[in-house]
């Protein structure tokens, strides 16, 4: 089947009106949950083969989070999709105002390789909830997971409703020539621009979930032990290949030594003295990505780690200390298990540095002082933020998740996915029983005086 045929099939399915029914959407969400659960062992195995992802990490970040998202959506869908009445100005009396959520039509979802299951299917949950059909393009770099996803979707869903497309960049480029009603892309800013240009051709609305360097700041009054544990966990989860991973950490000079020691102790506790033998530490997705990361390893500033092995695509959890803001490792998103540590004296200098760079996807601040916390919230801009934690904000379905500026546009999860993937149609419903002549010509001076009383 050509892409054009698949899309025509989805147009027919959408026009049939099946997806308009809430019962249908809930039934499909239940089905999605059930096929994910049935495929759980295959998904875990494929993620292990592609990224050597520990089972615990795969379950929590690829399966558990999706099941939660589906359950939350099913529970609230009726409420979200009910038309909402709004107030209407007295000048429009006796009309009423209502907002209807209507589906766009066909949503194309492009996913990256780092969380290839969650980042493909979480947007699909929103697309189904809002009454759309969807074309799914799983990442090709994680080829074992891509095979499982293609099989899981295409052998369980009507292709007119959901269809997953295989292949890599060439197939994605081909697909982008088609007209969709919405494009949901997660990946790099470089490809995000390609997506935006292709979408502009058809004036298709888009959501771009991109990346960037997410800063983490540990201030002098932070709980050092808790901060170290949470930061080490978040940084080295999936070997640092997480869009919201703390990219680098700025630590107050007065606690730097204690903080570095605490981080090293956590690393030893989590992964042992030889992380290469640990079952709890993932691998870099490809040799090319490993090569890029190895280039950041400056022997002079390695505090711990730095070992690598191209055969097994292993890069040790690594800390670089006394890193300068203009060091090579500070120029691009790291996306790997390397943590640069920068020390600071004045928090205002850190804020200035952050604000002079592209807006990050996330920002993390550790401090016990509420005034300082509020200052950080008010004086910086980022897609999302955690105070005294890292990365877990995305697990709260009540919070919008997305970027700002060069880290992306549009936000999703829970109700925010439903809102983003449905068009809000404002409808004014008037009565013909009363037809006040004020608005019609001839526009006399008397009418004008009346008009000025209202507006
Ligand atoms: P990528 O941009 O290289 O690829 C993403 C997807 O786009 C893949 O499916 C790929 O096949 C496709 N693609 C690649 N080239 C294309 C082209 N020329 N035309 C059309 N499609 C093309 O990103 P990646 O390397 O898979 O992921 C890493 C990036 O994604 C990082 O920057 C990371 O921060 C970001 N990311 C963001 C989020 C988020 O939620 N905001 C989540 C995960 C990853």
Short mmCIF file of C-alpha atoms and ligand atoms in Angstrom, two decimals:
data_model
loop_
_atom_site.label_atom_id
_atom_site.label_comp_id
_atom_site.label_asym_id
_atom_site.label_seq_id
_atom_site.Cartn_x
_atom_site.Cartn_y
_atom_site.Cartn_z
CA UNK A 1 0.00 0.00 0.00
CA UNK A 2 1.37 3.45 -0.91
CA UNK A 3 1.34 6.23 1.70
CA UNK A 4 -1.29 8.03 -0.38
CA UNK A 5 -3.54 4.93 -0.26
CA UNK A 6 -3.09 4.62 3.51
CA UNK A 7 -3.99 8.26 4.00
CA UNK A 8 -7.02 7.99 1.69
CA UNK A 9 -8.12 5.00 3.75
CA UNK A 10 -7.82 7.06 6.94
CA UNK A 11 -9.75 9.95 5.36
CA UNK A 12 -12.58 7.54 4.54
CA UNK A 13 -12.52 6.12 8.06
CA UNK A 14 -12.55 9.60 9.60
CA UNK A 15 -15.40 10.75 7.34
CA UNK A 16 -17.47 7.73 8.38
CA UNK A 17 -17.81 9.50 11.75
CA UNK A 18 -16.77 6.43 13.80
CA UNK A 19 -14.15 8.34 15.75
CA UNK A 20 -16.71 10.96 16.83
CA UNK A 21 -18.23 8.59 19.35
CA UNK A 22 -16.75 8.67 22.85
CA UNK A 23 -17.54 4.96 23.24
CA UNK A 24 -15.39 4.17 20.19
CA UNK A 25 -12.48 6.24 21.53
CA UNK A 26 -12.65 4.57 24.94
CA UNK A 27 -12.86 1.13 23.34
CA UNK A 28 -9.74 1.88 21.24
CA UNK A 29 -7.86 3.22 24.27
CA UNK A 30 -8.72 0.03 26.18
CA UNK A 31 -7.53 -1.99 23.22
CA UNK A 32 -4.26 -0.03 23.08
CA UNK A 33 -3.72 -0.68 26.78
CA UNK A 34 -4.40 -4.35 26.33
CA UNK A 35 -2.06 -4.80 23.32
CA UNK A 36 0.71 -2.95 25.17
CA UNK A 37 0.26 -5.29 28.13
CA UNK A 38 0.22 -8.37 25.88
CA UNK A 39 3.39 -7.19 24.13
CA UNK A 40 5.17 -6.21 27.36
CA UNK A 41 7.73 -9.07 27.31
CA UNK A 42 8.56 -8.41 23.64
CA UNK A 43 8.87 -4.67 24.25
CA UNK A 44 11.18 -5.17 27.23
CA UNK A 45 13.31 -7.62 25.26
CA UNK A 46 13.55 -5.32 22.21
CA UNK A 47 14.53 -2.34 24.37
CA UNK A 48 17.20 -4.50 25.97
CA UNK A 49 18.55 -5.49 22.56
CA UNK A 50 18.52 -1.93 21.23
CA UNK A 51 19.74 0.01 24.26
CA UNK A 52 20.42 -2.63 26.89
CA UNK A 53 17.80 -0.75 28.87
CA UNK A 54 17.36 -2.20 32.37
CA UNK A 55 13.94 -3.83 32.75
CA UNK A 56 13.03 -1.49 35.62
CA UNK A 57 13.80 1.61 33.52
CA UNK A 58 11.96 0.22 30.48
CA UNK A 59 8.88 -0.60 32.50
CA UNK A 60 8.66 2.68 34.38
CA UNK A 61 9.46 4.98 31.43
CA UNK A 62 7.99 3.14 28.44
CA UNK A 63 5.11 0.97 29.67
CA UNK A 64 4.01 2.06 33.16
CA UNK A 65 3.81 5.71 32.17
CA UNK A 66 1.68 4.84 29.11
CA UNK A 67 -0.73 2.67 31.08
CA UNK A 68 -1.16 5.54 33.56
CA UNK A 69 -1.76 7.98 30.71
CA UNK A 70 -4.37 5.70 29.11
CA UNK A 71 -6.20 5.09 32.42
CA UNK A 72 -6.19 8.80 33.25
CA UNK A 73 -7.54 9.63 29.78
CA UNK A 74 -10.29 7.00 29.89
CA UNK A 75 -11.37 8.24 33.33
CA UNK A 76 -11.66 11.88 32.21
CA UNK A 77 -12.56 11.67 28.53
CA UNK A 78 -16.31 12.15 28.94
CA UNK A 79 -15.72 15.33 30.96
CA UNK A 80 -13.08 16.72 28.58
CA UNK A 81 -15.15 16.14 25.47
CA UNK A 82 -18.40 17.65 26.75
CA UNK A 83 -19.23 20.99 25.15
CA UNK A 84 -18.48 23.91 27.47
CA UNK A 85 -20.91 26.83 27.90
CA UNK A 86 -19.31 30.26 28.20
CA UNK A 87 -20.67 33.67 29.16
CA UNK A 88 -22.03 35.88 26.38
CA UNK A 89 -21.97 39.71 26.45
CA UNK A 90 -25.34 41.36 27.06
CA UNK A 91 -25.11 43.10 23.67
CA UNK A 92 -25.54 39.68 22.03
CA UNK A 93 -28.61 38.75 24.12
CA UNK A 94 -30.34 36.23 23.83
CA UNK A 95 -27.52 34.27 22.16
CA UNK A 96 -25.50 31.62 23.99
CA UNK A 97 -21.82 30.75 23.55
CA UNK A 98 -20.47 27.22 23.52
CA UNK A 99 -17.11 25.61 22.85
CA UNK A 100 -17.04 22.28 21.02
CA UNK A 101 -13.90 20.15 20.81
CA UNK A 102 -13.67 18.59 17.36
CA UNK A 103 -10.99 16.26 16.02
CA UNK A 104 -8.56 17.53 13.38
CA UNK A 105 -8.64 14.37 11.22
CA UNK A 106 -5.37 12.53 10.60
CA UNK A 107 -2.47 13.06 13.00
CA UNK A 108 1.06 12.02 11.99
CA UNK A 109 3.30 11.09 14.93
CA UNK A 110 7.09 10.98 14.48
CA UNK A 111 9.04 9.50 17.41
CA UNK A 112 12.72 9.44 18.44
CA UNK A 113 14.76 6.42 19.53
CA UNK A 114 15.53 7.22 23.18
CA UNK A 115 12.08 6.29 24.54
CA UNK A 116 10.80 4.74 21.33
CA UNK A 117 7.61 3.27 22.81
CA UNK A 118 6.43 6.02 25.14
CA UNK A 119 7.24 8.89 22.78
CA UNK A 120 5.38 7.20 19.93
CA UNK A 121 2.31 6.08 21.85
CA UNK A 122 1.71 8.89 24.40
CA UNK A 123 0.81 11.33 21.58
CA UNK A 124 -1.33 8.58 20.03
CA UNK A 125 -3.33 8.35 23.28
CA UNK A 126 -4.12 12.06 22.89
CA UNK A 127 -4.92 11.63 19.19
CA UNK A 128 -7.38 8.79 19.90
CA UNK A 129 -8.94 10.64 22.85
CA UNK A 130 -9.59 13.68 20.67
CA UNK A 131 -11.21 11.53 17.94
CA UNK A 132 -8.46 11.50 15.32
CA UNK A 133 -7.00 8.79 13.13
CA UNK A 134 -3.21 8.47 13.26
CA UNK A 135 -0.19 7.47 11.19
CA UNK A 136 2.70 6.42 13.39
CA UNK A 137 6.37 6.62 12.43
CA UNK A 138 8.47 4.77 15.03
CA UNK A 139 12.20 5.51 15.24
CA UNK A 140 14.37 3.28 13.07
CA UNK A 141 17.63 3.47 15.05
CA UNK A 142 16.08 1.22 17.70
CA UNK A 143 15.21 -1.36 15.04
CA UNK A 144 14.12 -4.23 17.31
CA UNK A 145 11.64 -1.99 19.10
CA UNK A 146 10.46 -0.61 15.76
CA UNK A 147 9.62 -4.16 14.58
CA UNK A 148 7.63 -4.89 17.74
CA UNK A 149 5.72 -1.60 17.41
CA UNK A 150 4.92 -2.12 13.72
CA UNK A 151 3.61 -5.58 14.40
CA UNK A 152 1.71 -4.54 17.54
CA UNK A 153 -0.14 -1.68 15.84
CA UNK A 154 -0.67 -3.10 12.37
CA UNK A 155 -1.97 -6.49 13.45
CA UNK A 156 -4.39 -5.12 16.04
CA UNK A 157 -5.91 -1.93 14.63
CA UNK A 158 -7.90 -1.08 11.53
CA UNK A 159 -5.33 0.63 9.21
CA UNK A 160 -8.01 3.22 8.47
CA UNK A 161 -7.74 4.24 12.11
CA UNK A 162 -4.14 3.59 13.22
CA UNK A 163 -1.27 2.57 10.99
CA UNK A 164 2.46 2.35 11.73
CA UNK A 165 5.03 2.91 8.99
CA UNK A 166 8.47 1.31 8.97
CA UNK A 167 11.77 2.50 7.57
CA UNK A 168 13.98 5.46 8.37
CA UNK A 169 14.76 8.94 7.14
CA UNK A 170 13.85 8.28 3.47
CA UNK A 171 10.41 6.95 4.48
CA UNK A 172 9.88 9.88 6.87
CA UNK A 173 10.76 12.34 4.11
CA UNK A 174 8.36 10.61 1.74
CA UNK A 175 5.61 10.63 4.35
CA UNK A 176 6.09 14.34 4.97
CA UNK A 177 5.05 15.10 1.39
CA UNK A 178 1.51 13.98 2.27
CA UNK A 179 -1.06 16.30 3.74
CA UNK A 180 -1.94 15.65 7.40
CA UNK A 181 -4.28 17.58 9.67
CA UNK A 182 -1.78 17.70 12.53
CA UNK A 183 1.88 16.70 12.91
CA UNK A 184 3.28 15.70 16.29
CA UNK A 185 7.06 15.48 16.20
CA UNK A 186 9.50 14.54 18.95
CA UNK A 187 13.21 14.74 18.17
CA UNK A 188 16.01 17.16 17.43
CA UNK A 189 15.70 20.84 16.57
CA UNK A 190 17.45 20.11 13.26
CA UNK A 191 14.73 17.71 12.10
CA UNK A 192 12.09 19.87 13.82
CA UNK A 193 12.88 22.60 11.27
CA UNK A 194 12.45 20.10 8.40
CA UNK A 195 9.06 19.12 9.85
CA UNK A 196 8.02 22.76 10.22
CA UNK A 197 8.94 23.54 6.61
CA UNK A 198 7.02 20.52 5.32
CA UNK A 199 3.99 21.40 7.47
CA UNK A 200 4.03 24.99 6.17
CA UNK A 201 3.46 23.64 2.64
CA UNK A 202 -0.02 22.45 3.72
CA UNK A 203 -0.54 24.93 6.60
CA UNK A 204 -0.65 21.95 8.93
CA UNK A 205 -0.57 22.73 12.67
CA UNK A 206 2.30 21.11 14.53
CA UNK A 207 3.64 20.26 17.94
CA UNK A 208 7.43 20.11 18.23
CA UNK A 209 8.84 18.33 21.27
CA UNK A 210 12.55 19.10 21.00
CA UNK A 211 15.53 19.07 23.33
CA UNK A 212 18.32 21.33 24.51
CA UNK A 213 20.63 21.73 27.45
CA UNK A 214 18.52 21.48 30.61
CA UNK A 215 20.40 23.15 33.49
CA UNK A 216 20.46 21.89 37.05
CA UNK A 217 21.45 24.20 39.89
CA UNK A 218 22.41 23.15 43.40
CA UNK A 219 22.44 26.17 45.70
CA UNK A 220 24.36 26.46 48.97
CA UNK A 221 21.33 25.69 51.15
CA UNK A 222 20.30 22.55 49.22
CA UNK A 223 20.01 19.13 50.85
CA UNK A 224 23.23 17.84 49.31
CA UNK A 225 22.64 14.12 49.82
CA UNK A 226 19.11 14.13 48.38
CA UNK A 227 20.15 16.42 45.52
CA UNK A 228 23.09 14.18 44.60
CA UNK A 229 20.95 11.02 44.64
CA UNK A 230 18.16 12.52 42.53
CA UNK A 231 20.53 14.14 40.05
CA UNK A 232 22.65 11.00 39.58
CA UNK A 233 19.53 8.91 39.07
CA UNK A 234 18.04 11.35 36.53
CA UNK A 235 21.29 11.93 34.64
CA UNK A 236 22.28 8.28 34.23
CA UNK A 237 18.77 6.89 33.65
CA UNK A 238 18.90 5.38 30.13
CA UNK A 239 22.62 6.31 30.10
CA UNK A 240 21.77 9.99 29.89
CA UNK A 241 19.79 9.62 26.67
CA UNK A 242 16.78 11.49 28.02
CA UNK A 243 15.46 14.74 26.58
CA UNK A 244 14.84 16.18 30.06
CA UNK A 245 18.02 14.79 31.66
CA UNK A 246 19.92 17.42 33.65
CA UNK A 247 22.49 18.30 30.99
CA UNK A 248 24.94 20.02 33.36
CA UNK A 249 25.00 20.99 37.01
CA UNK A 250 25.93 24.36 38.51
CA UNK A 251 26.93 24.03 42.13
CA UNK A 252 27.65 26.71 44.72
CA UNK A 253 31.40 26.87 45.38
CA UNK A 254 30.91 26.43 49.15
CA UNK A 255 29.43 22.92 48.75
CA UNK A 256 31.19 21.78 45.57
CA UNK A 257 33.56 19.26 47.16
CA UNK A 258 30.87 17.73 49.35
CA UNK A 259 28.46 17.56 46.40
CA UNK A 260 30.98 15.89 44.06
CA UNK A 261 31.78 13.30 46.75
CA UNK A 262 28.07 12.65 47.33
CA UNK A 263 27.49 12.16 43.58
CA UNK A 264 30.41 9.72 43.32
CA UNK A 265 29.08 7.74 46.31
CA UNK A 266 25.64 7.50 44.67
CA UNK A 267 27.19 6.31 41.40
CA UNK A 268 29.10 3.58 43.23
CA UNK A 269 25.97 2.59 45.14
CA UNK A 270 23.78 2.49 42.00
CA UNK A 271 26.15 0.88 39.49
CA UNK A 272 29.00 -0.61 41.57
CA UNK A 273 32.69 0.10 41.09
CA UNK A 274 32.56 -1.37 37.57
CA UNK A 275 29.42 0.06 35.91
CA UNK A 276 30.21 -1.92 32.73
CA UNK A 277 29.16 -5.03 34.66
CA UNK A 278 26.04 -3.46 36.08
CA UNK A 279 22.62 -4.66 34.93
CA UNK A 280 21.25 -1.25 35.75
CA UNK A 281 23.11 0.89 33.25
CA UNK A 282 22.08 1.21 29.58
CA UNK A 283 24.23 1.51 26.44
CA UNK A 284 24.67 4.27 23.85
CA UNK A 285 22.35 3.79 20.91
CA UNK A 286 25.00 3.69 18.15
CA UNK A 287 28.72 3.86 17.50
CA UNK A 288 28.28 7.27 15.88
CA UNK A 289 26.62 8.66 19.00
CA UNK A 290 29.34 7.13 21.20
CA UNK A 291 32.03 8.73 19.06
CA UNK A 292 30.40 12.14 19.50
CA UNK A 293 30.31 11.66 23.29
CA UNK A 294 33.89 10.41 23.56
CA UNK A 295 35.05 13.67 21.95
CA UNK A 296 33.78 15.50 25.05
CA UNK A 297 36.07 13.56 27.37
CA UNK A 298 38.79 15.94 28.41
CA UNK A 299 41.21 13.96 30.64
CA UNK A 300 42.22 17.10 32.51
CA UNK A 301 38.79 17.57 34.01
CA UNK A 302 37.44 14.01 34.43
CA UNK A 303 36.46 13.70 38.10
CA UNK A 304 35.32 10.08 37.68
CA UNK A 305 34.34 7.70 34.86
CA UNK A 306 35.48 8.35 31.30
CA UNK A 307 36.01 4.69 30.30
CA UNK A 308 34.39 3.51 27.08
CA UNK A 309 34.15 0.47 24.84
CA UNK A 310 33.08 0.74 21.19
CA UNK A 311 32.37 -3.00 20.92
CA UNK A 312 29.65 -2.86 23.55
CA UNK A 313 28.72 0.82 22.99
CA UNK A 314 29.51 1.46 26.65
CA UNK A 315 30.38 4.82 28.12
CA UNK A 316 30.89 4.94 31.89
CA UNK A 317 28.84 7.35 33.98
CA UNK A 318 31.20 10.31 33.97
CA UNK A 319 31.58 13.55 35.89
CA UNK A 320 33.64 16.45 34.56
CA UNK A 321 34.54 19.02 37.18
CA UNK A 322 35.52 22.69 36.95
CA UNK A 323 33.94 23.02 33.53
CA UNK A 324 33.86 26.49 31.93
CA UNK A 325 30.72 27.92 30.33
CA UNK A 326 32.50 28.08 26.97
CA UNK A 327 33.88 24.49 27.04
CA UNK A 328 32.98 22.29 24.00
CA UNK A 329 30.74 20.09 26.19
CA UNK A 330 28.67 23.20 27.01
CA UNK A 331 27.82 24.02 23.39
CA UNK A 332 25.30 21.27 22.46
CA UNK A 333 22.87 18.95 24.23
CA UNK A 334 25.02 16.07 25.57
CA UNK A 335 22.44 13.27 25.42
CA UNK A 336 24.73 10.78 27.13
CA UNK A 337 26.17 9.85 30.56
CA UNK A 338 28.52 12.84 30.94
CA UNK A 339 27.81 15.38 33.67
CA UNK A 340 29.76 18.66 33.52
CA UNK A 341 29.94 20.46 36.84
CA UNK A 342 30.29 24.25 36.89
CA UNK A 343 30.85 26.11 40.15
CA UNK A 344 29.34 29.49 40.93
CA UNK A 345 29.48 32.17 43.61
CA UNK A 346 26.52 34.37 42.71
CA UNK A 347 23.22 32.84 41.65
CA UNK A 348 22.55 35.94 39.52
CA UNK A 349 25.53 34.94 37.30
CA UNK A 350 23.97 31.51 36.71
CA UNK A 351 20.61 33.06 35.88
CA UNK A 352 22.31 35.43 33.44
CA UNK A 353 24.16 32.57 31.72
CA UNK A 354 21.01 30.49 31.39
CA UNK A 355 19.00 33.41 30.06
CA UNK A 356 21.64 34.20 27.44
CA UNK A 357 21.29 30.69 25.94
CA UNK A 358 18.43 28.98 24.04
CA UNK A 359 15.45 28.26 26.28
CA UNK A 360 15.82 24.74 27.72
CA UNK A 361 13.22 21.97 27.86
CA UNK A 362 13.59 21.68 31.64
CA UNK A 363 15.32 23.45 34.50
CA UNK A 364 16.05 22.01 37.94
CA UNK A 365 16.78 23.97 41.09
CA UNK A 366 17.79 22.59 44.48
CA UNK A 367 17.36 24.88 47.48
CA UNK A 368 15.43 24.76 50.75
CA UNK A 369 14.62 28.47 50.55
CA UNK A 370 11.18 29.36 49.14
CA UNK A 371 12.15 32.93 48.24
CA UNK A 372 15.08 31.65 46.18
CA UNK A 373 12.89 28.96 44.59
CA UNK A 374 10.34 31.62 43.57
CA UNK A 375 13.09 33.81 42.18
CA UNK A 376 14.33 30.96 39.98
CA UNK A 377 10.77 30.27 38.73
CA UNK A 378 10.20 33.96 37.96
CA UNK A 379 13.56 34.88 36.43
CA UNK A 380 14.16 31.97 34.04
CA UNK A 381 12.19 30.46 31.17
CA UNK A 382 12.07 26.74 30.34
CA UNK A 383 9.57 24.19 29.02
CA UNK A 384 9.04 22.76 32.52
CA UNK A 385 10.73 22.82 35.88
CA UNK A 386 11.30 20.85 39.07
CA UNK A 387 12.25 22.28 42.42
CA UNK A 388 14.33 19.81 44.46
CA UNK A 389 13.87 17.07 41.87
CA UNK A 390 14.71 16.15 38.28
CA UNK A 391 12.74 14.72 35.32
CA UNK A 392 9.71 13.52 37.32
CA UNK A 393 7.52 16.49 36.35
CA UNK A 394 6.68 14.60 33.17
CA UNK A 395 5.07 11.82 35.20
CA UNK A 396 2.32 14.12 36.48
CA UNK A 397 -0.50 13.97 33.89
CA UNK A 398 -2.01 17.17 35.32
CA UNK A 399 1.06 19.17 34.24
CA UNK A 400 1.57 20.27 30.63
CA UNK A 401 4.76 18.82 29.17
CA UNK A 402 6.55 20.58 26.32
CA UNK A 403 9.22 23.04 25.32
CA UNK A 404 9.46 26.76 24.75
CA UNK A 405 11.52 28.66 22.19
CA UNK A 406 14.12 26.34 20.70
CA UNK A 407 13.10 23.44 22.98
CA UNK A 408 9.78 23.20 21.17
CA UNK A 409 6.20 24.37 20.90
CA UNK A 410 2.96 22.89 22.20
CA UNK A 411 2.53 20.80 25.31
CA UNK A 412 0.83 17.52 26.05
CA UNK A 413 -0.02 14.78 28.60
CA UNK A 414 -3.49 14.20 30.05
CA UNK A 415 -5.99 16.95 29.36
CA UNK A 416 -3.29 18.98 27.59
CA UNK A 417 -2.96 16.26 24.92
CA UNK A 418 -6.71 16.27 24.38
CA UNK A 419 -6.71 20.05 24.08
CA UNK A 420 -3.78 20.16 21.71
CA UNK A 421 -5.10 17.48 19.39
CA UNK A 422 -8.61 18.86 19.09
CA UNK A 423 -9.79 22.05 17.48
CA UNK A 424 -11.82 24.25 19.85
CA UNK A 425 -14.77 25.46 17.85
CA UNK A 426 -16.48 28.52 19.31
CA UNK A 427 -20.18 28.44 18.48
CA UNK A 428 -22.70 31.20 19.05
CA UNK A 429 -26.29 29.96 19.14
CA UNK A 430 -28.86 32.69 18.69
CA UNK A 431 -32.64 32.75 18.72
CA UNK A 432 -34.83 34.20 15.97
CA UNK A 433 -37.52 35.20 18.45
CA UNK A 434 -35.82 38.53 19.14
CA UNK A 435 -34.09 40.54 16.39
CA UNK A 436 -32.91 43.89 17.74
CA UNK A 437 -32.60 46.27 14.72
CA UNK A 438 -29.71 48.26 16.23
CA UNK A 439 -26.99 46.50 14.15
CA UNK A 440 -28.62 47.06 10.74
CA UNK A 441 -28.34 50.11 8.44
CA UNK A 442 -29.36 52.83 8.19
CA UNK A 443 -26.87 53.72 10.94
CA UNK A 444 -28.65 56.74 12.43
CA UNK A 445 -27.15 59.02 15.07
CA UNK A 446 -29.69 57.62 17.54
CA UNK A 447 -28.47 54.08 16.87
CA UNK A 448 -24.89 55.24 17.25
CA UNK A 449 -25.67 56.74 20.67
CA UNK A 450 -27.24 53.42 21.70
CA UNK A 451 -24.24 51.51 20.39
CA UNK A 452 -21.92 53.68 22.51
CA UNK A 453 -23.90 52.73 25.62
CA UNK A 454 -22.98 49.07 25.05
CA UNK A 455 -19.46 49.30 23.67
P1 LIG B 1 16.00 13.07 15.32
O1 LIG B 1 15.47 14.44 15.16
O2 LIG B 1 17.26 12.73 14.64
O3 LIG B 1 14.91 11.99 14.84
C1 LIG B 1 13.57 12.01 15.28
C2 LIG B 1 12.70 11.32 14.22
O4 LIG B 1 12.75 12.05 13.01
C3 LIG B 1 13.14 9.89 13.89
O5 LIG B 1 12.00 9.07 13.80
C4 LIG B 1 13.81 10.02 12.54
O6 LIG B 1 13.66 8.88 11.72
C5 LIG B 1 13.05 11.19 11.93
N1 LIG B 1 13.88 11.91 10.95
C6 LIG B 1 15.22 12.02 10.95
N2 LIG B 1 15.63 12.76 9.89
C7 LIG B 1 14.51 13.12 9.23
C8 LIG B 1 14.26 13.88 8.06
N3 LIG B 1 15.24 14.42 7.34
N4 LIG B 1 12.97 14.04 7.68
C9 LIG B 1 11.97 13.52 8.38
N5 LIG B 1 12.15 12.79 9.50
C10 LIG B 1 13.39 12.58 9.91
O7 LIG B 1 16.09 12.87 16.89
P2 LIG B 1 16.65 11.65 17.69
O8 LIG B 1 18.13 11.59 17.50
O9 LIG B 1 15.85 10.43 17.39
O10 LIG B 1 16.33 12.13 19.20
C11 LIG B 1 17.19 12.95 19.90
C12 LIG B 1 16.64 14.35 20.05
O11 LIG B 1 15.28 14.33 20.41
C13 LIG B 1 17.33 15.12 21.17
O12 LIG B 1 17.53 16.45 20.78
C14 LIG B 1 16.32 15.07 22.31
O13 LIG B 1 16.43 16.09 23.25
C15 LIG B 1 15.03 15.15 21.55
N6 LIG B 1 13.95 14.58 22.33
C16 LIG B 1 12.96 15.40 22.78
C17 LIG B 1 11.95 14.88 23.56
C18 LIG B 1 10.82 15.73 24.09
O14 LIG B 1 9.87 15.17 24.64
N7 LIG B 1 10.87 17.03 23.97
C19 LIG B 1 11.94 13.51 23.87
C20 LIG B 1 12.95 12.72 23.37
C21 LIG B 1 13.97 13.25 22.59
#
